Short mmCIF file of N, CA and C in Angstrom, two decimals:
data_model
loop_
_atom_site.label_atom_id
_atom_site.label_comp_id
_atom_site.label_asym_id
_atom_site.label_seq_id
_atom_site.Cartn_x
_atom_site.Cartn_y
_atom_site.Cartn_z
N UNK A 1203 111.55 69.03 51.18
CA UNK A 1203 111.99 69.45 52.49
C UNK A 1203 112.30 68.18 53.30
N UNK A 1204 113.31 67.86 53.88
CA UNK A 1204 113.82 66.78 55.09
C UNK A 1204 112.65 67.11 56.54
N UNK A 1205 112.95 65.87 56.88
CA UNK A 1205 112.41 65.89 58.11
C UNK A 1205 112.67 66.71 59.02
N UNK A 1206 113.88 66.71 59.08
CA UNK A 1206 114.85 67.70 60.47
C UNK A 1206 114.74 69.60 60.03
N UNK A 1207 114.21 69.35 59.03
CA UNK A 1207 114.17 71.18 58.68
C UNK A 1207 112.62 71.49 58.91
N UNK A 1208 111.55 70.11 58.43
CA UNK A 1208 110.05 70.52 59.03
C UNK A 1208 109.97 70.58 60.46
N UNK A 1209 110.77 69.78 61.33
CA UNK A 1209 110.43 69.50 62.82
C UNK A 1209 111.25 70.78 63.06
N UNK A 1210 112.08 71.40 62.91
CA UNK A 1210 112.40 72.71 62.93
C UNK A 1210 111.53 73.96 63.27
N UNK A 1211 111.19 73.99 61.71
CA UNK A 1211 109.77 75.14 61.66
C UNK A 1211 108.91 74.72 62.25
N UNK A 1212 108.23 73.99 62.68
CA UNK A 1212 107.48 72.79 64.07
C UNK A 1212 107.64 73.43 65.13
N UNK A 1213 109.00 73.41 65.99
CA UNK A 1213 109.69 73.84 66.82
C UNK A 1213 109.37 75.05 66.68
N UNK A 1214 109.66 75.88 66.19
CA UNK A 1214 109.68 77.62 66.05
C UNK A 1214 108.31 78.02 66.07
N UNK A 1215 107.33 77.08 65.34
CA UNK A 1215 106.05 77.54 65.70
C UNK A 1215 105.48 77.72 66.91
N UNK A 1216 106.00 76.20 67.56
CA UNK A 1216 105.43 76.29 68.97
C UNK A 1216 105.70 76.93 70.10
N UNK A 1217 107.21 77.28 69.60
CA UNK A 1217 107.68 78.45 70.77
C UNK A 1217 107.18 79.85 70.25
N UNK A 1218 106.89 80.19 68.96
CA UNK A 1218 106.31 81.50 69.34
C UNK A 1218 104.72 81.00 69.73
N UNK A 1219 104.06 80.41 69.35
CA UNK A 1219 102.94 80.55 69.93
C UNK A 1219 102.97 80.69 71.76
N UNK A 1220 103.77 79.78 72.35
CA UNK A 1220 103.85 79.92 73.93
C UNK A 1220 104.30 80.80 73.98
N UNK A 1221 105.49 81.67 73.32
CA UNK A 1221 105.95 82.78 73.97
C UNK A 1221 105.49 84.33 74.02
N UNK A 1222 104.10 83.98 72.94
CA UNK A 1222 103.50 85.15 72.40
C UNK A 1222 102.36 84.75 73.40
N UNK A 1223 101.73 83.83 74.27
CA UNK A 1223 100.90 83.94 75.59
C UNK A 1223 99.79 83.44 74.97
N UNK A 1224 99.84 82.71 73.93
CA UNK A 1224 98.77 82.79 72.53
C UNK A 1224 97.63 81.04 73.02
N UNK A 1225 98.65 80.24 74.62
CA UNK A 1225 98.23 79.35 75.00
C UNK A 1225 97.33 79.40 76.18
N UNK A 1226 97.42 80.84 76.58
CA UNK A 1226 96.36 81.54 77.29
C UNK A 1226 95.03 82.34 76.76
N UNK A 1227 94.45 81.46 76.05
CA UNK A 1227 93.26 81.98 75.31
C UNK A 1227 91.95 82.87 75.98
N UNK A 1228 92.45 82.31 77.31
CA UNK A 1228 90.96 82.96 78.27
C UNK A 1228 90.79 84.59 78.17
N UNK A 1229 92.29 85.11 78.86
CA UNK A 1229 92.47 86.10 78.73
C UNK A 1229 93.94 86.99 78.21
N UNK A 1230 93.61 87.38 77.42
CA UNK A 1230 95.07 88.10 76.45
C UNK A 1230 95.64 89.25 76.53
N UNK A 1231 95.17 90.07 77.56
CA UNK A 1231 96.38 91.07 78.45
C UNK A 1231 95.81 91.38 80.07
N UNK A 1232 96.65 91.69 80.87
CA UNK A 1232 96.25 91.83 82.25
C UNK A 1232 94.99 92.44 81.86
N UNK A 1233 93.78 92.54 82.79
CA UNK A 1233 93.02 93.68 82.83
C UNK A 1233 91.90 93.40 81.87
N UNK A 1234 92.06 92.12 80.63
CA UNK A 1234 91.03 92.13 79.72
C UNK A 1234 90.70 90.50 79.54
N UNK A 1235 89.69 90.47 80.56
CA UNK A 1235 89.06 89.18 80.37
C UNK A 1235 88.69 88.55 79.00
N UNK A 1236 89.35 88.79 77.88
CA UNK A 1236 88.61 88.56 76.98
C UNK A 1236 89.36 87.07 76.19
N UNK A 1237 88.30 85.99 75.84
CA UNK A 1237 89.07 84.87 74.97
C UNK A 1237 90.00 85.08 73.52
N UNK A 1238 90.91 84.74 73.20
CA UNK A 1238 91.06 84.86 71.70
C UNK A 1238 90.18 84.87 70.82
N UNK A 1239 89.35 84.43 70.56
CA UNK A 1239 88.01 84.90 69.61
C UNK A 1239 87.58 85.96 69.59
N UNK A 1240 87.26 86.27 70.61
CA UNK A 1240 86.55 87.28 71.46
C UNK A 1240 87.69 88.85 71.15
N UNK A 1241 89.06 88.81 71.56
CA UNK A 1241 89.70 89.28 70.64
C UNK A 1241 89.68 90.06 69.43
N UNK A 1242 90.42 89.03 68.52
CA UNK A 1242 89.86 88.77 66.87
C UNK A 1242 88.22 89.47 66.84
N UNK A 1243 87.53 89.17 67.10
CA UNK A 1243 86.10 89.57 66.84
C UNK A 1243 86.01 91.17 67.37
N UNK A 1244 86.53 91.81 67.92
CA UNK A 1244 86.98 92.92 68.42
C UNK A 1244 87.44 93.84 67.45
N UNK A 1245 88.30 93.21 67.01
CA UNK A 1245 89.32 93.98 66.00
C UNK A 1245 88.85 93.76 64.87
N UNK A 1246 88.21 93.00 64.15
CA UNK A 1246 87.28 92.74 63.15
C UNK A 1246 85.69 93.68 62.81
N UNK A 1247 85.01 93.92 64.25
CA UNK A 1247 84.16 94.63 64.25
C UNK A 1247 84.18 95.97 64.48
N UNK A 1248 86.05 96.66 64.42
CA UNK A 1248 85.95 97.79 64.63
C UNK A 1248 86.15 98.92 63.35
N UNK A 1249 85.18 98.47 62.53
CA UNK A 1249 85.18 99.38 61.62
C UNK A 1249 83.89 100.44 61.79
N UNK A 1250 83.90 101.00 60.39
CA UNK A 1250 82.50 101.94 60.76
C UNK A 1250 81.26 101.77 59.81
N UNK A 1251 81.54 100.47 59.17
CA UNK A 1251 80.21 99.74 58.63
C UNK A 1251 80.15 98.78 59.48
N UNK A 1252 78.94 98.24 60.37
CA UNK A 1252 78.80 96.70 61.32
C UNK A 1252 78.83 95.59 59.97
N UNK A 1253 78.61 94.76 60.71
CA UNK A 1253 78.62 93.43 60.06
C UNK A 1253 77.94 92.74 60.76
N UNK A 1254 77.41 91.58 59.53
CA UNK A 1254 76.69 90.52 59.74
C UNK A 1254 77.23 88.91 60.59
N UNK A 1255 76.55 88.67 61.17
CA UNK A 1255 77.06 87.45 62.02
C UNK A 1255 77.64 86.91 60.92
N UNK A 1256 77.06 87.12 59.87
CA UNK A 1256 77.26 85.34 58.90
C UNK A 1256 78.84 86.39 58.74
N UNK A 1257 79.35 87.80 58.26
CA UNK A 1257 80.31 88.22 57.48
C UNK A 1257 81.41 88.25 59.24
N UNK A 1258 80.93 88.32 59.80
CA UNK A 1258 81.80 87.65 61.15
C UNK A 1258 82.11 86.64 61.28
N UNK A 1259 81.27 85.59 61.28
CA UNK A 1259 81.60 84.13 61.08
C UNK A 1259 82.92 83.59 59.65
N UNK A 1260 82.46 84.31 58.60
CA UNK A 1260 83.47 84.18 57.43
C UNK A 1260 84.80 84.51 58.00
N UNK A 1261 84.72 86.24 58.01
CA UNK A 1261 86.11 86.47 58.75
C UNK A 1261 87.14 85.70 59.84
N UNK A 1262 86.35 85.50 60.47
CA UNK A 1262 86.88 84.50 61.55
C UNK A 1262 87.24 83.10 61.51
N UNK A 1263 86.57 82.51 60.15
CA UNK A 1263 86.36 81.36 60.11
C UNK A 1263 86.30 80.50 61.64
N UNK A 1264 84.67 80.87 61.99
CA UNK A 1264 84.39 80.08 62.92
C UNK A 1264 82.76 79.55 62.54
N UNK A 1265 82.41 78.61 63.00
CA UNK A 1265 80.84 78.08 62.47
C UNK A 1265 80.34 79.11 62.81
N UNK A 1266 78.65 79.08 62.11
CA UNK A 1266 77.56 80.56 62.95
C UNK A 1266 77.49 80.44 64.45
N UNK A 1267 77.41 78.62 64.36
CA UNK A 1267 76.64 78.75 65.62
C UNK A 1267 77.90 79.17 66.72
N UNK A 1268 78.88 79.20 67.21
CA UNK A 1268 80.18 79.52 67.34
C UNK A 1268 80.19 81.24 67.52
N UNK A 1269 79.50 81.55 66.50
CA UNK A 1269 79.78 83.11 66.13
C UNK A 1269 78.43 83.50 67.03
N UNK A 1270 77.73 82.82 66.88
CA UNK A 1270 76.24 83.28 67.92
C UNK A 1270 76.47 83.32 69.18
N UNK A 1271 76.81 82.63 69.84
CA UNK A 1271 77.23 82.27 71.20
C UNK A 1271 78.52 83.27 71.64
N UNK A 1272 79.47 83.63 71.32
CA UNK A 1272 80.27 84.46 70.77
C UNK A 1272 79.71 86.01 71.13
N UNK A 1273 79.13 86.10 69.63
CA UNK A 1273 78.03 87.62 70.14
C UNK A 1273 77.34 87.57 71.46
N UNK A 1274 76.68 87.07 71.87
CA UNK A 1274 75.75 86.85 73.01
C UNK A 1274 76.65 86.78 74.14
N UNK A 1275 78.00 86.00 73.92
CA UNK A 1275 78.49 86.85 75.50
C UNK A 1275 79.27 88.05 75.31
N UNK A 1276 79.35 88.72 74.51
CA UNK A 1276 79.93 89.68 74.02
C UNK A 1276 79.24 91.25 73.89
N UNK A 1277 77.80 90.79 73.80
CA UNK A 1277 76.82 91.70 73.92
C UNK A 1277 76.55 91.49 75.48
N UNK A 1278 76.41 90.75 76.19
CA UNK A 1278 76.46 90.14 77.86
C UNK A 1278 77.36 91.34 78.51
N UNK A 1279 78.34 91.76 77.98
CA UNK A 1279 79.60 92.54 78.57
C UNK A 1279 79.75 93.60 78.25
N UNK A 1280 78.43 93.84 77.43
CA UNK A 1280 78.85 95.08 76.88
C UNK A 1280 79.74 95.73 75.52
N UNK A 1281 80.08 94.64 74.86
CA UNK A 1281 81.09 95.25 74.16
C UNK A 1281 80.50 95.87 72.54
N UNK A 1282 79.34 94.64 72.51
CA UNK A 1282 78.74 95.22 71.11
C UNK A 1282 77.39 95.54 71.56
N UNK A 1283 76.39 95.67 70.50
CA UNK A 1283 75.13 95.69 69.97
C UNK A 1283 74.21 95.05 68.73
N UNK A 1284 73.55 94.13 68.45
CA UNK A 1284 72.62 93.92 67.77
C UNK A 1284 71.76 94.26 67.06
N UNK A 1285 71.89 95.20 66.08
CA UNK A 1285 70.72 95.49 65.33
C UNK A 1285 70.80 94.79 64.10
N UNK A 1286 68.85 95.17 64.39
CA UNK A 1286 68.66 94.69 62.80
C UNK A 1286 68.75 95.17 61.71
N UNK A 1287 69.18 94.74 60.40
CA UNK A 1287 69.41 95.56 59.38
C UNK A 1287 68.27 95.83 58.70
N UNK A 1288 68.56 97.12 58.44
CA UNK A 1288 66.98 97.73 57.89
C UNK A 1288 67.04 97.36 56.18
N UNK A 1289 67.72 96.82 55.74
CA UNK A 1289 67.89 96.29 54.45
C UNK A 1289 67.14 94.77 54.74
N UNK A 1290 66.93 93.99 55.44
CA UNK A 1290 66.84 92.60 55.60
C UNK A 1290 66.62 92.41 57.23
N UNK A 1291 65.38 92.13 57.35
CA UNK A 1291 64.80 92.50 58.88
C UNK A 1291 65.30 91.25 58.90
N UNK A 1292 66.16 90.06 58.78
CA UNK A 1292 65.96 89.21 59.32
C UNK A 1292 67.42 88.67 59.97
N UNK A 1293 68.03 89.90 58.99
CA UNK A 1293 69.68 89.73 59.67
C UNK A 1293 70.08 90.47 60.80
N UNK A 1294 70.85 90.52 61.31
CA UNK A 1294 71.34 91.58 62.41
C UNK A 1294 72.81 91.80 61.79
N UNK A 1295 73.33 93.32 62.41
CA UNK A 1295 74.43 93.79 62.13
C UNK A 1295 75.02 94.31 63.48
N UNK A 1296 76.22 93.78 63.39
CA UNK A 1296 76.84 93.80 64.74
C UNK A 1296 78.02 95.40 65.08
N UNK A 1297 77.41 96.25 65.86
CA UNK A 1297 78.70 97.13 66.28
C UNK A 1297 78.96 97.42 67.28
N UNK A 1298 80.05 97.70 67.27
CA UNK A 1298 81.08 97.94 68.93
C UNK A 1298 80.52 98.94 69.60
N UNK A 1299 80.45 98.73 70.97
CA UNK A 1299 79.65 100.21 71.94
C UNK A 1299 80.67 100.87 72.28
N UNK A 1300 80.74 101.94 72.33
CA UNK A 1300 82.18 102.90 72.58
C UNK A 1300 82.64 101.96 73.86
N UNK A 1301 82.38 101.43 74.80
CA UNK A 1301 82.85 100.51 75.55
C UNK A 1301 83.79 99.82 74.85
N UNK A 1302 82.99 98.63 73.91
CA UNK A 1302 83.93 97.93 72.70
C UNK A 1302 84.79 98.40 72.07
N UNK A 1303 84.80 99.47 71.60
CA UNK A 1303 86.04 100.58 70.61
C UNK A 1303 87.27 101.07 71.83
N UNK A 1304 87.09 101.08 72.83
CA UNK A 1304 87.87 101.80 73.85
C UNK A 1304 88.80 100.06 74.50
N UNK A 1305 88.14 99.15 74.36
CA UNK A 1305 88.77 97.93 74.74
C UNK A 1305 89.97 97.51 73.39
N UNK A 1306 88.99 97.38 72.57
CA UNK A 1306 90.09 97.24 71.22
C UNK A 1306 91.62 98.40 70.84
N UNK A 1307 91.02 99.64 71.17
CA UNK A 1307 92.20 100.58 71.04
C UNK A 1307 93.24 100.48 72.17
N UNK A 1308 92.67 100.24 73.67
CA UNK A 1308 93.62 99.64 74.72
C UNK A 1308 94.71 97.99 74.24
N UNK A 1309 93.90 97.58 73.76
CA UNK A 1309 94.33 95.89 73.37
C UNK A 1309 95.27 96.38 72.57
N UNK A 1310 95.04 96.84 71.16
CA UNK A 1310 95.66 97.03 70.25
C UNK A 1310 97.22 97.85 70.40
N UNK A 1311 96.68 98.90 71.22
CA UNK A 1311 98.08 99.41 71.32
C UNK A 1311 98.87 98.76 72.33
N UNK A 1312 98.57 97.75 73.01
CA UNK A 1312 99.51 97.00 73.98
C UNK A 1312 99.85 95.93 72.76
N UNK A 1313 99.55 95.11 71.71
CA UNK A 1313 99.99 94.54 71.21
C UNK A 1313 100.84 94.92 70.31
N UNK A 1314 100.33 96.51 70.24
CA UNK A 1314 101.54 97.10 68.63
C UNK A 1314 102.70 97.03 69.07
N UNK A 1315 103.22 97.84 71.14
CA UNK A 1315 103.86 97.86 71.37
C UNK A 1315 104.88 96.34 71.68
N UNK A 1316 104.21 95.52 71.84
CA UNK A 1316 105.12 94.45 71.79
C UNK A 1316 105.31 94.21 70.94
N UNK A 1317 104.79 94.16 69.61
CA UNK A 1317 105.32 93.81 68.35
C UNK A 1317 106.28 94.86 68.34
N UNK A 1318 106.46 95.76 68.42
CA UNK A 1318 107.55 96.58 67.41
C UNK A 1318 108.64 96.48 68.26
N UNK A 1319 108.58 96.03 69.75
CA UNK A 1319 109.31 95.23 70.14
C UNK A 1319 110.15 94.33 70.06
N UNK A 1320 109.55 93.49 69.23
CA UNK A 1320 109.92 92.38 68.93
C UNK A 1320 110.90 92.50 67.43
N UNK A 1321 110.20 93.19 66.76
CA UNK A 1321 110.65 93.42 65.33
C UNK A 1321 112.10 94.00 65.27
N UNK A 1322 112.09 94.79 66.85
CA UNK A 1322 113.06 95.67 66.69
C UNK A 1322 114.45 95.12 67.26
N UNK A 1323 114.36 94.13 67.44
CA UNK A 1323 115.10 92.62 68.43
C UNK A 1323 115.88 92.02 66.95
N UNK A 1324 115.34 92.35 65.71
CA UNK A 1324 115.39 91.50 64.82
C UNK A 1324 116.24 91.93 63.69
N UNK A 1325 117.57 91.90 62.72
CA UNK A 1325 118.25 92.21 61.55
C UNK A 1325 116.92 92.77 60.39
N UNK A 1326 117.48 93.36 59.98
CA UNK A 1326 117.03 93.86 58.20
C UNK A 1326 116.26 92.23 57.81
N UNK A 1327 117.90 91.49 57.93
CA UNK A 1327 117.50 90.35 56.55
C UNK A 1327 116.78 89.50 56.99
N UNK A 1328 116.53 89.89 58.99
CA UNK A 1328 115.57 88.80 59.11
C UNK A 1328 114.46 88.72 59.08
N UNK A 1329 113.90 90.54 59.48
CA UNK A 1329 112.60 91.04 59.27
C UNK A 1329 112.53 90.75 57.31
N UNK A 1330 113.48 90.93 56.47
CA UNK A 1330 112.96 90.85 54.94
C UNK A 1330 112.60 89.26 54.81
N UNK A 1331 113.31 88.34 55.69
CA UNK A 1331 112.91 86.80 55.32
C UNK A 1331 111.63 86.37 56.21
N UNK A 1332 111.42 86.91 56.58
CA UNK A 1332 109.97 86.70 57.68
C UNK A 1332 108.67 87.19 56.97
N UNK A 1333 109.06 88.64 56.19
CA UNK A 1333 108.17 89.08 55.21
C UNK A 1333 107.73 88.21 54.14
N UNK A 1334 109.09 87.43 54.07
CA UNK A 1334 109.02 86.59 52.24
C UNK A 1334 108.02 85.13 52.94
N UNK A 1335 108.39 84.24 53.92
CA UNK A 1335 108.30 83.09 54.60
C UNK A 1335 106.96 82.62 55.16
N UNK A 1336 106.54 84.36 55.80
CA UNK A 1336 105.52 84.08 56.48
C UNK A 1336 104.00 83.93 55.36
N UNK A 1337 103.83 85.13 54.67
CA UNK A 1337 102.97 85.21 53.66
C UNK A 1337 102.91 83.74 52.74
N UNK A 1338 104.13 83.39 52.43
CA UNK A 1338 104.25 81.96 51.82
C UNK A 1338 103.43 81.07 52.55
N UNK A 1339 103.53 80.70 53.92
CA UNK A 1339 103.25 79.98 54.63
C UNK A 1339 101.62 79.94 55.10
N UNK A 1340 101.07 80.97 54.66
CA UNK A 1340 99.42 81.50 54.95
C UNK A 1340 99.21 80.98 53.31
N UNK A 1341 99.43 81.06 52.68
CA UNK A 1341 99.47 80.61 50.99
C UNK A 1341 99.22 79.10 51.17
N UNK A 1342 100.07 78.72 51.87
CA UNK A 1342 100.12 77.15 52.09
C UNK A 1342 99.00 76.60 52.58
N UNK A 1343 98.79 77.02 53.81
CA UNK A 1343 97.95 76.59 54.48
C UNK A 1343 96.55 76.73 54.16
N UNK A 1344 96.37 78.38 52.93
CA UNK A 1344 94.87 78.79 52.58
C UNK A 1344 94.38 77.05 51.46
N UNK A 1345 96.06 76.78 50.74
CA UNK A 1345 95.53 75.88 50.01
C UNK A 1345 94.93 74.51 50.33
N UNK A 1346 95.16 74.13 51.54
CA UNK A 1346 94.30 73.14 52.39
C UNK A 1346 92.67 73.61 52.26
N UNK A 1347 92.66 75.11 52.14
CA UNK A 1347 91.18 75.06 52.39
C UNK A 1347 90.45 74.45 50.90
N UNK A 1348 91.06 74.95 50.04
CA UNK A 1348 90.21 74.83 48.55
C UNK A 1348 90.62 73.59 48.01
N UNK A 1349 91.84 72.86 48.69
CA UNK A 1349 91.54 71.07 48.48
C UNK A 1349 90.37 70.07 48.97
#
């Protein structure tokens, strides 16, 4: 790859990240004080088995201690709960308080709608080369981790 085609995709990164609001981490739609982590950790914990800090921390790839601090203002607001797992008194398992589930389904559907927004702004061949490009590009980057 040339220089002028990486500083390119460079370029394109950084404008969608600013243009997707993604440089406003504090809070990520009117109305929802919530950080990007904070976020992500939202939509991660909204299943209907909880999870473990440590299987939060993985997901997220953020340190524990990161993921602790994290929970704790997160449980602060209401959004989750703490229990302990009755398999292993020594872990806790984290789930959303219908508070938390009602924030994530608000979030979520304001983000679907801008995505399909966006998608819909976009050709066949460009949504099929974005499909092929992007996945490539998470490939790339996973392989930094296991070097």
């Amino acid at each position: 790859m040339d220089r002028t085609e990486s500083e390119r995709l460079h370029g394109v990164f950084m404008d969608m990240i600013r243009m997707a609001g993604l440089l406003h981490p504090d809070q990520t739609m009117p109305g929802l004080p919530l950080t990007l982590s904070q976020t992500f950790a939202l939509h991660e914990l909204d299943t209907d088995v909880p999870l473990s800090q440590r299987e939060l921390a993985e997901r997220l790839r953020l340190e524990k201690s990161s993921v602790s601090r994290l929970v704790a203002v997160m449980e602060g607001k209401g959004l989750l709960v703490r229990e302990r797992d009755p398999a292993n008194r020594r872990t806790h398992r984290l789930r959303l308080t219908d508070r938390g589930r009602a924030m994530h389904r608000e979030m979520a559907g304001g983000f679907h709608e801008s995505f399909e927004r966006w998608i819909a702004r976009m050709t066949r061949a460009e949504r099929t080369a974005l499909l092929t490009g992007l996945p490539a590009f998470v490939r790339a980057i996973r392989q930094d981790e296991v070097s």
